[in-house]
PDB file of N, CA and C in Angstrom:
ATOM      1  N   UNK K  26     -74.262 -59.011 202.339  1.00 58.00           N
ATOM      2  CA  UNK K  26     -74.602 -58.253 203.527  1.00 58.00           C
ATOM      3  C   UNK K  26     -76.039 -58.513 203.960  1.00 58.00           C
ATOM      4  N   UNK K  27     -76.751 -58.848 203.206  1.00 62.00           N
ATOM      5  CA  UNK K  27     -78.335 -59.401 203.180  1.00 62.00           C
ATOM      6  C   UNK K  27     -78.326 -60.444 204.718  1.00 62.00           C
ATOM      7  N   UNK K  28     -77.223 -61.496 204.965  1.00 60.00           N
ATOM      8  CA  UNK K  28     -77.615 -61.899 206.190  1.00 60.00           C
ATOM      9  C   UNK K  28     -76.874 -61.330 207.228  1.00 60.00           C
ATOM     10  N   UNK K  29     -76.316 -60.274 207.200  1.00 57.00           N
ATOM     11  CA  UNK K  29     -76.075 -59.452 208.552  1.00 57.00           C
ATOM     12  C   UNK K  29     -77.142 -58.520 208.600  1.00 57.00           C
ATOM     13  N   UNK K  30     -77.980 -58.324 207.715  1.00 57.00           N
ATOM     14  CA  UNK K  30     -78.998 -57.411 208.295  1.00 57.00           C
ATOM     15  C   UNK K  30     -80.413 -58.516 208.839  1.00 57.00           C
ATOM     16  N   UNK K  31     -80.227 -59.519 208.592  1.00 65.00           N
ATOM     17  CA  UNK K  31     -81.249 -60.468 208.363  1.00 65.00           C
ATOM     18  C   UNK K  31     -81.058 -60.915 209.986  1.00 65.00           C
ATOM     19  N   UNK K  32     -79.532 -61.020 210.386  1.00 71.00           N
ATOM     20  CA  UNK K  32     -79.137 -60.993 211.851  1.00 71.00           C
ATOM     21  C   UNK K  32     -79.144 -59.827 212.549  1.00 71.00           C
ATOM     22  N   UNK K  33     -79.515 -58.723 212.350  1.00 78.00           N
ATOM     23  CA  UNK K  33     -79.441 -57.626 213.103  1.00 78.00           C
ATOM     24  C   UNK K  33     -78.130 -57.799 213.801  1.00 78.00           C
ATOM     25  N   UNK K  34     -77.131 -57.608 212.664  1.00 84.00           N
ATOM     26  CA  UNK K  34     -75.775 -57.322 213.075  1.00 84.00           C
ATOM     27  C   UNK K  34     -75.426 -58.253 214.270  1.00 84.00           C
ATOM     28  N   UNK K  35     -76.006 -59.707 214.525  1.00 91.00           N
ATOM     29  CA  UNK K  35     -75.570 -60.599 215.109  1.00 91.00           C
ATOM     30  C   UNK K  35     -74.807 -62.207 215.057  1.00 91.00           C
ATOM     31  N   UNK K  36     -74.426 -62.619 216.316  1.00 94.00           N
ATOM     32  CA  UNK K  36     -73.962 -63.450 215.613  1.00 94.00           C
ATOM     33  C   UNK K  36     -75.123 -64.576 215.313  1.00 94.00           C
ATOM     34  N   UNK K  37     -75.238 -65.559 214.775  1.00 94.00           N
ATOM     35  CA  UNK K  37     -75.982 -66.607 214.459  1.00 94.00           C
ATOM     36  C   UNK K  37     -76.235 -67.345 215.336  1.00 94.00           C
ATOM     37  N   UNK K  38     -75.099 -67.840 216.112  1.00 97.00           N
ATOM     38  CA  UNK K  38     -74.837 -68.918 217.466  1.00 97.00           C
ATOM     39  C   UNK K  38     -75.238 -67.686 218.776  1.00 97.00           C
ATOM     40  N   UNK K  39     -74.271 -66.872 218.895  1.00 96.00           N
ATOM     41  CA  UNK K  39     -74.361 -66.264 220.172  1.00 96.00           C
ATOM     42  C   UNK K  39     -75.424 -65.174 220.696  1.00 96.00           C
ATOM     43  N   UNK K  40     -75.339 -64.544 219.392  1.00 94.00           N
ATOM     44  CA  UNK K  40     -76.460 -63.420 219.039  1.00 94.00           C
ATOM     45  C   UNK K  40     -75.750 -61.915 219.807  1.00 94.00           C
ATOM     46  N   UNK K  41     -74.717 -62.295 220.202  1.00 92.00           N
ATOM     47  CA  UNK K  41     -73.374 -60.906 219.961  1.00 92.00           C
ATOM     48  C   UNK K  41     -73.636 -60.299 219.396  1.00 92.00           C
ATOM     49  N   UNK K  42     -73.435 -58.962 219.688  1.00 92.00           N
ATOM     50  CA  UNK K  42     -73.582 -57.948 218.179  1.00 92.00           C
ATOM     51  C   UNK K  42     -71.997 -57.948 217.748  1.00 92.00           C
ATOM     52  N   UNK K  43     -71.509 -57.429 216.257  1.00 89.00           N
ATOM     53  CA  UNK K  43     -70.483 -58.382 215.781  1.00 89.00           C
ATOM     54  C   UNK K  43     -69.990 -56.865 215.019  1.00 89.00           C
ATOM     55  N   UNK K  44     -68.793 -56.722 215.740  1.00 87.00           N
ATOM     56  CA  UNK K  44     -67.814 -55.503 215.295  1.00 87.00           C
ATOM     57  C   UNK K  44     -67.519 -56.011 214.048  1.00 87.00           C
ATOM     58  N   UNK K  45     -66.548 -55.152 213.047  1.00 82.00           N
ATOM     59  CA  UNK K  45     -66.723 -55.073 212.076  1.00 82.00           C
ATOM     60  C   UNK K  45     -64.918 -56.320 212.210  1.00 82.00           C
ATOM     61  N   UNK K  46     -63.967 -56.546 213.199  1.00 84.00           N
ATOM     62  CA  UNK K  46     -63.219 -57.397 213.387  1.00 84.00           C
ATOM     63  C   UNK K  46     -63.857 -58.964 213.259  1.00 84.00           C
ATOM     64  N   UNK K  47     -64.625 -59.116 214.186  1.00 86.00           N
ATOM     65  CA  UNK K  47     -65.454 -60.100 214.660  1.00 86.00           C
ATOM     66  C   UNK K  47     -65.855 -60.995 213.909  1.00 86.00           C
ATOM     67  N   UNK K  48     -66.584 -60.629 212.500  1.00 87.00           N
ATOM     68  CA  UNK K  48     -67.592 -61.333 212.080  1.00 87.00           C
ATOM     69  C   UNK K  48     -66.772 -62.000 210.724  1.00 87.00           C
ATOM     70  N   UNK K  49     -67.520 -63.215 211.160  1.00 92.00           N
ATOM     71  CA  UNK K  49     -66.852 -63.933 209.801  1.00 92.00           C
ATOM     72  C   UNK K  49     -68.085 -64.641 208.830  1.00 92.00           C
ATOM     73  N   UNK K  50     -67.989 -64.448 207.592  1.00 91.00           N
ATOM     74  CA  UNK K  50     -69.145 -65.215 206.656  1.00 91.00           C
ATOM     75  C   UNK K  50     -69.111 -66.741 206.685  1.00 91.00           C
ATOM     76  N   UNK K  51     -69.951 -67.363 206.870  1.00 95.00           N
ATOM     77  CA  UNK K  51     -69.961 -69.042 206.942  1.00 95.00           C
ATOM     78  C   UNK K  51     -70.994 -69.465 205.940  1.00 95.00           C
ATOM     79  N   UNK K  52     -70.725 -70.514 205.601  1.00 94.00           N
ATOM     80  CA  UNK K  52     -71.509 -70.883 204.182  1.00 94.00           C
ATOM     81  C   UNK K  52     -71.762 -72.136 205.118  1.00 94.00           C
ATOM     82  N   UNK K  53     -73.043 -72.488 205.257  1.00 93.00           N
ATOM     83  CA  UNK K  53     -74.098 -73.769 205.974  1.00 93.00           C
ATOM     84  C   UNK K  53     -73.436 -74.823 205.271  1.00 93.00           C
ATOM     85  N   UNK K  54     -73.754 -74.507 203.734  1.00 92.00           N
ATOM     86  CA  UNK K  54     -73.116 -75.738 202.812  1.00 92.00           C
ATOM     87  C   UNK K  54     -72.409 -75.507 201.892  1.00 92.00           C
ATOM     88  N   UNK K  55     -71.325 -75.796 201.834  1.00 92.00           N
ATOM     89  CA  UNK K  55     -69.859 -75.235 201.995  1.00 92.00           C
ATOM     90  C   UNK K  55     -69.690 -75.484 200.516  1.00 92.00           C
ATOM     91  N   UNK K  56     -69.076 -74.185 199.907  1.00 92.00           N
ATOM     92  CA  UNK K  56     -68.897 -74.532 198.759  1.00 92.00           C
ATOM     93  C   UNK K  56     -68.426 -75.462 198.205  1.00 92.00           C
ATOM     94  N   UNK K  57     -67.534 -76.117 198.615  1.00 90.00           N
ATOM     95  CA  UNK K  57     -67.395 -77.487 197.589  1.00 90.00           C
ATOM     96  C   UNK K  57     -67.696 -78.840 197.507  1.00 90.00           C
ATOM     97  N   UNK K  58     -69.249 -78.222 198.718  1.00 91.00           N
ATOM     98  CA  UNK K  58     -69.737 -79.351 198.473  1.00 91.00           C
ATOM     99  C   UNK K  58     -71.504 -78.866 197.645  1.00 91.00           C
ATOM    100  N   UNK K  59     -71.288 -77.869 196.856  1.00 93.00           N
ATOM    101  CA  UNK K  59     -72.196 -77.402 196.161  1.00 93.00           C
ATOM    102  C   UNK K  59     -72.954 -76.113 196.590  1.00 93.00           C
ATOM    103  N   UNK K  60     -72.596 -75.274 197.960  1.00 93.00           N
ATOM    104  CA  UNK K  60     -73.211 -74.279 198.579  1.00 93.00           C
ATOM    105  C   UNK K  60     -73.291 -73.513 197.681  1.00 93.00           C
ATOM    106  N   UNK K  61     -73.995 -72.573 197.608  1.00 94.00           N
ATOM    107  CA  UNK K  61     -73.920 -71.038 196.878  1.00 94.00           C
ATOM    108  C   UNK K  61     -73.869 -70.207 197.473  1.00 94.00           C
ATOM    109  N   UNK K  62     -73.784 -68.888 196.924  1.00 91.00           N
ATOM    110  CA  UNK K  62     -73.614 -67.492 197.991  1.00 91.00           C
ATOM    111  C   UNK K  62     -74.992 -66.896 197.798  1.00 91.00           C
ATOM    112  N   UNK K  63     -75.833 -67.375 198.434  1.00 90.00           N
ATOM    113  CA  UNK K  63     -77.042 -67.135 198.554  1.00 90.00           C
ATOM    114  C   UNK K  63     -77.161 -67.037 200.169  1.00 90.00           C
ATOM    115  N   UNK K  64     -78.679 -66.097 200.245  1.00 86.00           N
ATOM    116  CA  UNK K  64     -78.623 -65.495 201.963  1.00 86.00           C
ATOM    117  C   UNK K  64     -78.988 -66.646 202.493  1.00 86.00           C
ATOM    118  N   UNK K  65     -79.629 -67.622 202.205  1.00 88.00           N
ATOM    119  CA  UNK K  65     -80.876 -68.656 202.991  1.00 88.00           C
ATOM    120  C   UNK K  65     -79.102 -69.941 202.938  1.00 88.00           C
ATOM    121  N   UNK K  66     -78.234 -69.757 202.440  1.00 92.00           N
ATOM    122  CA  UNK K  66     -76.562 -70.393 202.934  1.00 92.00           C
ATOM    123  C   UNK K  66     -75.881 -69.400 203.661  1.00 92.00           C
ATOM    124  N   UNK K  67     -76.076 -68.542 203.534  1.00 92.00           N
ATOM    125  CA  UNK K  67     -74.743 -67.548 204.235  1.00 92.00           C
ATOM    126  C   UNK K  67     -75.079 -67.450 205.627  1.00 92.00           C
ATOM    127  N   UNK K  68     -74.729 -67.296 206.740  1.00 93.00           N
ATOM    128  CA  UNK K  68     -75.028 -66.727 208.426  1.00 93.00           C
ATOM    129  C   UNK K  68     -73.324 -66.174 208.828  1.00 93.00           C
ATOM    130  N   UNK K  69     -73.685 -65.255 209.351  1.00 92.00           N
ATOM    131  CA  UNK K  69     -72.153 -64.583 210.815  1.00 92.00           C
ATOM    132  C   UNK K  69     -72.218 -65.068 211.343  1.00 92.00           C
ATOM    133  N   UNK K  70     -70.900 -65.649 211.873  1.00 96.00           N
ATOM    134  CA  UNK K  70     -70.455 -65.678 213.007  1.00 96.00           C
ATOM    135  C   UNK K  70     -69.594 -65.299 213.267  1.00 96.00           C
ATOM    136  N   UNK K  71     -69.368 -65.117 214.905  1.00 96.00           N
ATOM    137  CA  UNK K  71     -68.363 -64.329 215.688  1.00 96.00           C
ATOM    138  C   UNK K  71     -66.883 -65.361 214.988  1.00 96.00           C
ATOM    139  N   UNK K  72     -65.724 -64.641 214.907  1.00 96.00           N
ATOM    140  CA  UNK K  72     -64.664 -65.197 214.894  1.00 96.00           C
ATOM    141  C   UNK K  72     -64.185 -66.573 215.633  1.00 96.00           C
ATOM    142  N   UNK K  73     -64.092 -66.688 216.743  1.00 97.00           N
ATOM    143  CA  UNK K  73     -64.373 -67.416 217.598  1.00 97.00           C
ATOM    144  C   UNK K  73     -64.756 -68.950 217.366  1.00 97.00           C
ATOM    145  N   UNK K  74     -66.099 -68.374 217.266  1.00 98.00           N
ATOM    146  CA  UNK K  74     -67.280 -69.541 216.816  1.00 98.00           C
ATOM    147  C   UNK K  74     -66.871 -69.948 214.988  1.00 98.00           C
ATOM    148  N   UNK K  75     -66.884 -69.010 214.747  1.00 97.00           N
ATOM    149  CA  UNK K  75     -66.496 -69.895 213.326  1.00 97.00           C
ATOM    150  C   UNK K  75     -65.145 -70.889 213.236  1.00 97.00           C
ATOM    151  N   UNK K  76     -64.045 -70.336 214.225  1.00 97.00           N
ATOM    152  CA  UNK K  76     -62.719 -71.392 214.264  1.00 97.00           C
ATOM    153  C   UNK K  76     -63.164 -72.349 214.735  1.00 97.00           C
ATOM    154  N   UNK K  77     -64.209 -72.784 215.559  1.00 97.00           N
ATOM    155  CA  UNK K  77     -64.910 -73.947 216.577  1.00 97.00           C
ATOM    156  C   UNK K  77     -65.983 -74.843 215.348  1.00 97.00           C
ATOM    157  N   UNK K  78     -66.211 -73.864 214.723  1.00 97.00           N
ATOM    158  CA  UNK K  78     -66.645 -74.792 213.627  1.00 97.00           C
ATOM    159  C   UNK K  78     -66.482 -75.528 212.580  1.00 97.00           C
ATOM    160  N   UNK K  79     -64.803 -75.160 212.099  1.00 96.00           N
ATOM    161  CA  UNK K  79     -63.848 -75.218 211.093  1.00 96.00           C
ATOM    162  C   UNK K  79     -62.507 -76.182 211.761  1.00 96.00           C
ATOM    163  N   UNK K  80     -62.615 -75.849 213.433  1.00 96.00           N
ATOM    164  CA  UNK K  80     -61.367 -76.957 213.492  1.00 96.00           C
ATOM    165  C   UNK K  80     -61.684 -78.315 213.940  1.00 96.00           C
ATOM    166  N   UNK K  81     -60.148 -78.764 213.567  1.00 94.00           N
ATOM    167  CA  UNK K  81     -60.064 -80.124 213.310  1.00 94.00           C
ATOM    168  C   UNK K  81     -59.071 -80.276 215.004  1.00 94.00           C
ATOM    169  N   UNK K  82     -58.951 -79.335 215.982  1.00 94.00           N
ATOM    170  CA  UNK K  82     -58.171 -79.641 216.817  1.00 94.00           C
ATOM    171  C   UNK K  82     -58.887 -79.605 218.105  1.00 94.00           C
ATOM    172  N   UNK K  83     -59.274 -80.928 218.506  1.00 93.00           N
ATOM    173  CA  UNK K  83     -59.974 -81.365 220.005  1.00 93.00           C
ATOM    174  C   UNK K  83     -59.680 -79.942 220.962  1.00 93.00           C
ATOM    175  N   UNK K  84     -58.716 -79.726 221.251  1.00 94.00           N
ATOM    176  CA  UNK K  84     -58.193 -79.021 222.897  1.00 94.00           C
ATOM    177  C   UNK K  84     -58.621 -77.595 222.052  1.00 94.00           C
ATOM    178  N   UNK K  85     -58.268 -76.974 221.011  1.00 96.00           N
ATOM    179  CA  UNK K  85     -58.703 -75.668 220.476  1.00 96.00           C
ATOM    180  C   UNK K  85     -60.110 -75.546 220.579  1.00 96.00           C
ATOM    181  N   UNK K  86     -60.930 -76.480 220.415  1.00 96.00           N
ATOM    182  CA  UNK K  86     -62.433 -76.518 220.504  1.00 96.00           C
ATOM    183  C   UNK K  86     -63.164 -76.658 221.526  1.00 96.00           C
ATOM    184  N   UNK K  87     -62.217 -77.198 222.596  1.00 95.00           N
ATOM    185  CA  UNK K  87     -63.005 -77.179 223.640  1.00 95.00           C
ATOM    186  C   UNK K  87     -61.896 -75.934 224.763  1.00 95.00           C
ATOM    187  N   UNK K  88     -61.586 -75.312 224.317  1.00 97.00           N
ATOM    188  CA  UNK K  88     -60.386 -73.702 224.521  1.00 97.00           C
ATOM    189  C   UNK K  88     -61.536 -72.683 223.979  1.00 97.00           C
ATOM    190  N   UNK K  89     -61.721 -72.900 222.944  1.00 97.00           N
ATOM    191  CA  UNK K  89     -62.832 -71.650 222.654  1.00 97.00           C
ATOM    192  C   UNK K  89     -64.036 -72.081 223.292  1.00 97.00           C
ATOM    193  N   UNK K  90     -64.547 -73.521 223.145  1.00 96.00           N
ATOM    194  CA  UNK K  90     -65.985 -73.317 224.087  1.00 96.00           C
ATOM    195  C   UNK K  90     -66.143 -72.729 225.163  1.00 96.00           C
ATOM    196  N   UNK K  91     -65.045 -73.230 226.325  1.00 96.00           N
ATOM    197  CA  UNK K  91     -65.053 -72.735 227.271  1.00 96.00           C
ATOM    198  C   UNK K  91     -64.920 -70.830 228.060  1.00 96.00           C
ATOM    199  N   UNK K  92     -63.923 -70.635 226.943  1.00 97.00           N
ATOM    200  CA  UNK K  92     -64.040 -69.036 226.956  1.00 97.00           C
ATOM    201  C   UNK K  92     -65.434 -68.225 225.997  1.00 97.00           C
ATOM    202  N   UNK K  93     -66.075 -68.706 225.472  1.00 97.00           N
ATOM    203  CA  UNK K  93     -67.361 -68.277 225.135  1.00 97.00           C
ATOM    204  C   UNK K  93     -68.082 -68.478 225.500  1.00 97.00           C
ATOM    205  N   UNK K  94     -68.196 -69.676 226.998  1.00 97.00           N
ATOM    206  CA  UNK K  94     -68.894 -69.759 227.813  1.00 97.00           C
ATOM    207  C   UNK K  94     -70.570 -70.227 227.035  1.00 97.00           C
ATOM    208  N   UNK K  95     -70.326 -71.029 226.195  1.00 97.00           N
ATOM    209  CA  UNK K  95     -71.684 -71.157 225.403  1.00 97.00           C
ATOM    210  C   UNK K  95     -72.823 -72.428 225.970  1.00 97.00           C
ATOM    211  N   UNK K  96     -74.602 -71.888 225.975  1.00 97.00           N
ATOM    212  CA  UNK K  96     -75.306 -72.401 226.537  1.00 97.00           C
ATOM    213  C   UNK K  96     -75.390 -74.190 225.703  1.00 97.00           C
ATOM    214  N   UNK K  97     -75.969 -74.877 226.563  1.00 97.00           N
ATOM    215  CA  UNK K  97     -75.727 -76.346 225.993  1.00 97.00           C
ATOM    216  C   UNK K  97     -76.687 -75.979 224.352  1.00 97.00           C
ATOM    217  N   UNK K  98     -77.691 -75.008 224.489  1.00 98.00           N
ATOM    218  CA  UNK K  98     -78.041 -74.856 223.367  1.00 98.00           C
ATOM    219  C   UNK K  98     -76.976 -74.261 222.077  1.00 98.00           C
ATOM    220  N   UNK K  99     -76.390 -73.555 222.304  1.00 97.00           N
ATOM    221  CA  UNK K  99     -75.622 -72.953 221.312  1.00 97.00           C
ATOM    222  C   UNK K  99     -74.518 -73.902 220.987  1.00 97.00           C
ATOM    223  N   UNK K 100     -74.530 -74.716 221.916  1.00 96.00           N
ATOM    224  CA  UNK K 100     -73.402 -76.025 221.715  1.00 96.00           C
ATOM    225  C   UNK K 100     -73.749 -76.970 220.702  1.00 96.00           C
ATOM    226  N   UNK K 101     -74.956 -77.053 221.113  1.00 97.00           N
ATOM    227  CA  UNK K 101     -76.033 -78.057 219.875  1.00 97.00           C
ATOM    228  C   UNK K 101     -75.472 -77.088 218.256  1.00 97.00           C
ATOM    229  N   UNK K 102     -75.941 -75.935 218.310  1.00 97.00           N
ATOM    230  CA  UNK K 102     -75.777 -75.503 216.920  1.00 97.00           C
ATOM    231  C   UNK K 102     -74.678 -75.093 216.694  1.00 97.00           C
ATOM    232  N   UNK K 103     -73.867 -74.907 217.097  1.00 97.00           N
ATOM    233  CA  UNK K 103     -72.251 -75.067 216.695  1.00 97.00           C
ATOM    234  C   UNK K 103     -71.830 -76.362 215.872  1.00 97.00           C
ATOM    235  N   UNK K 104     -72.008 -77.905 216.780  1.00 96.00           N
ATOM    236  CA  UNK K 104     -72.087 -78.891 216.489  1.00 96.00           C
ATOM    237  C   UNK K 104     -72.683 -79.666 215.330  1.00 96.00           C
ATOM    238  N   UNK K 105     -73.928 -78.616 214.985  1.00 96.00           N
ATOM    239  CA  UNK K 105     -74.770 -78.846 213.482  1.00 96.00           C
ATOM    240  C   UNK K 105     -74.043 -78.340 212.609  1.00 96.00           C
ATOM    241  N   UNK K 106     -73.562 -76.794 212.652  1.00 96.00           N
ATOM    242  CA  UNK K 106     -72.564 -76.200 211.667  1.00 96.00           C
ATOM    243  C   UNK K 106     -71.595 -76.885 211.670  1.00 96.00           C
ATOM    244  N   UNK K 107     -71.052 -78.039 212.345  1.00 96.00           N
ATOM    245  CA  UNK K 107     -69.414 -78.481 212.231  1.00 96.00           C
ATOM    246  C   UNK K 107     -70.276 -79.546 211.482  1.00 96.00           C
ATOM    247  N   UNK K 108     -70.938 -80.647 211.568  1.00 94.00           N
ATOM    248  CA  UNK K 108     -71.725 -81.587 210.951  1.00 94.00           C
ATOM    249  C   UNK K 108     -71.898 -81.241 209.403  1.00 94.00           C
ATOM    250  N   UNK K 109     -72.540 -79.745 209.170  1.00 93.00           N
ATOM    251  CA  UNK K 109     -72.919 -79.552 207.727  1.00 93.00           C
ATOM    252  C   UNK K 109     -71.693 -79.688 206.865  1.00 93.00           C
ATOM    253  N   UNK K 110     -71.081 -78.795 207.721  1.00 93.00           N
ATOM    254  CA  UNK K 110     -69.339 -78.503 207.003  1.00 93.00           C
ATOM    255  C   UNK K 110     -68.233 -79.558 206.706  1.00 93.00           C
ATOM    256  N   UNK K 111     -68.766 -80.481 207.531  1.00 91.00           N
ATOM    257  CA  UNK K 111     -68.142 -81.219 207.534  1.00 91.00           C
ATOM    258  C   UNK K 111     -66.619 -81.693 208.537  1.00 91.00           C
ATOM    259  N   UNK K 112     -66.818 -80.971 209.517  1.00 92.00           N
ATOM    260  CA  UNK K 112     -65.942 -80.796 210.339  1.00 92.00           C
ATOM    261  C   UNK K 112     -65.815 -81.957 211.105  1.00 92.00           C
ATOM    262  N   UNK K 113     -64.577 -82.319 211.334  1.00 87.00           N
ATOM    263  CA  UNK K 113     -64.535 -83.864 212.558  1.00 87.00           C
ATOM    264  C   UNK K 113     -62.951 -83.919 213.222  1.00 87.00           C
ATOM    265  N   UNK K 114     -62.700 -84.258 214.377  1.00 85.00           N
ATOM    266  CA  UNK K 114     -61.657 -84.405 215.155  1.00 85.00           C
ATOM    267  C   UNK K 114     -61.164 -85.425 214.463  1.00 85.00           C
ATOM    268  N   UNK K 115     -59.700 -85.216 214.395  1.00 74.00           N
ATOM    269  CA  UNK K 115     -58.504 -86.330 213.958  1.00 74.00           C
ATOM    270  C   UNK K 115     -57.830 -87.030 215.375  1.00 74.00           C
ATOM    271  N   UNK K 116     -57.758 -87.750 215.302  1.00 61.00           N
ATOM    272  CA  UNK K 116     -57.126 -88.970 216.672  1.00 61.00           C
ATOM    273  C   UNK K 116     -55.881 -89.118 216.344  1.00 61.00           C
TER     274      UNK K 116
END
């Protein structure tokens, strides 16, 4: 809970404040690729944004961008969290 207070109950990307539905825990560096559950790895994000960061499906990712309406900046760091995680479109 250390980084939802560290976010003032926001999201990371959007900076939403994040109902108790909403928020999902994201690990920067993902446990199996050695992350820990430590605060300076952990950040919220909105539901949403975390499926955008986790999928592997082109049209779903650019389905949620568009309904979250997100600034080219928050696009950038979405794009870093899919990078850390390891996230990439299948063809």
């Amino acid at each position: 809970m250390a980084a939802f207070f560290v976010q003032d109950g926001r999201c990371y990307v959007t900076g939403m404040t994040l109902r108790s539905g909403e928020r999902q825990l994201h690990h920067r560096l993902p446990k199996s690729k050695g992350g820990k559950d430590t605060p300076e790895n952990l950040i919220f994000l909105e539901s949403r944004v975390h499926r955008m960061v986790h999928t592997n499906n082109y049209d779903e990712y650019w389905t949620l961008e568009k309904e979250l309406k997100l600034t080219d900046a928050q696009s950038k760091m979405v794009e870093q969290l899919r990078y850390e995680a390891g996230s990439y479109f299948y063809v």
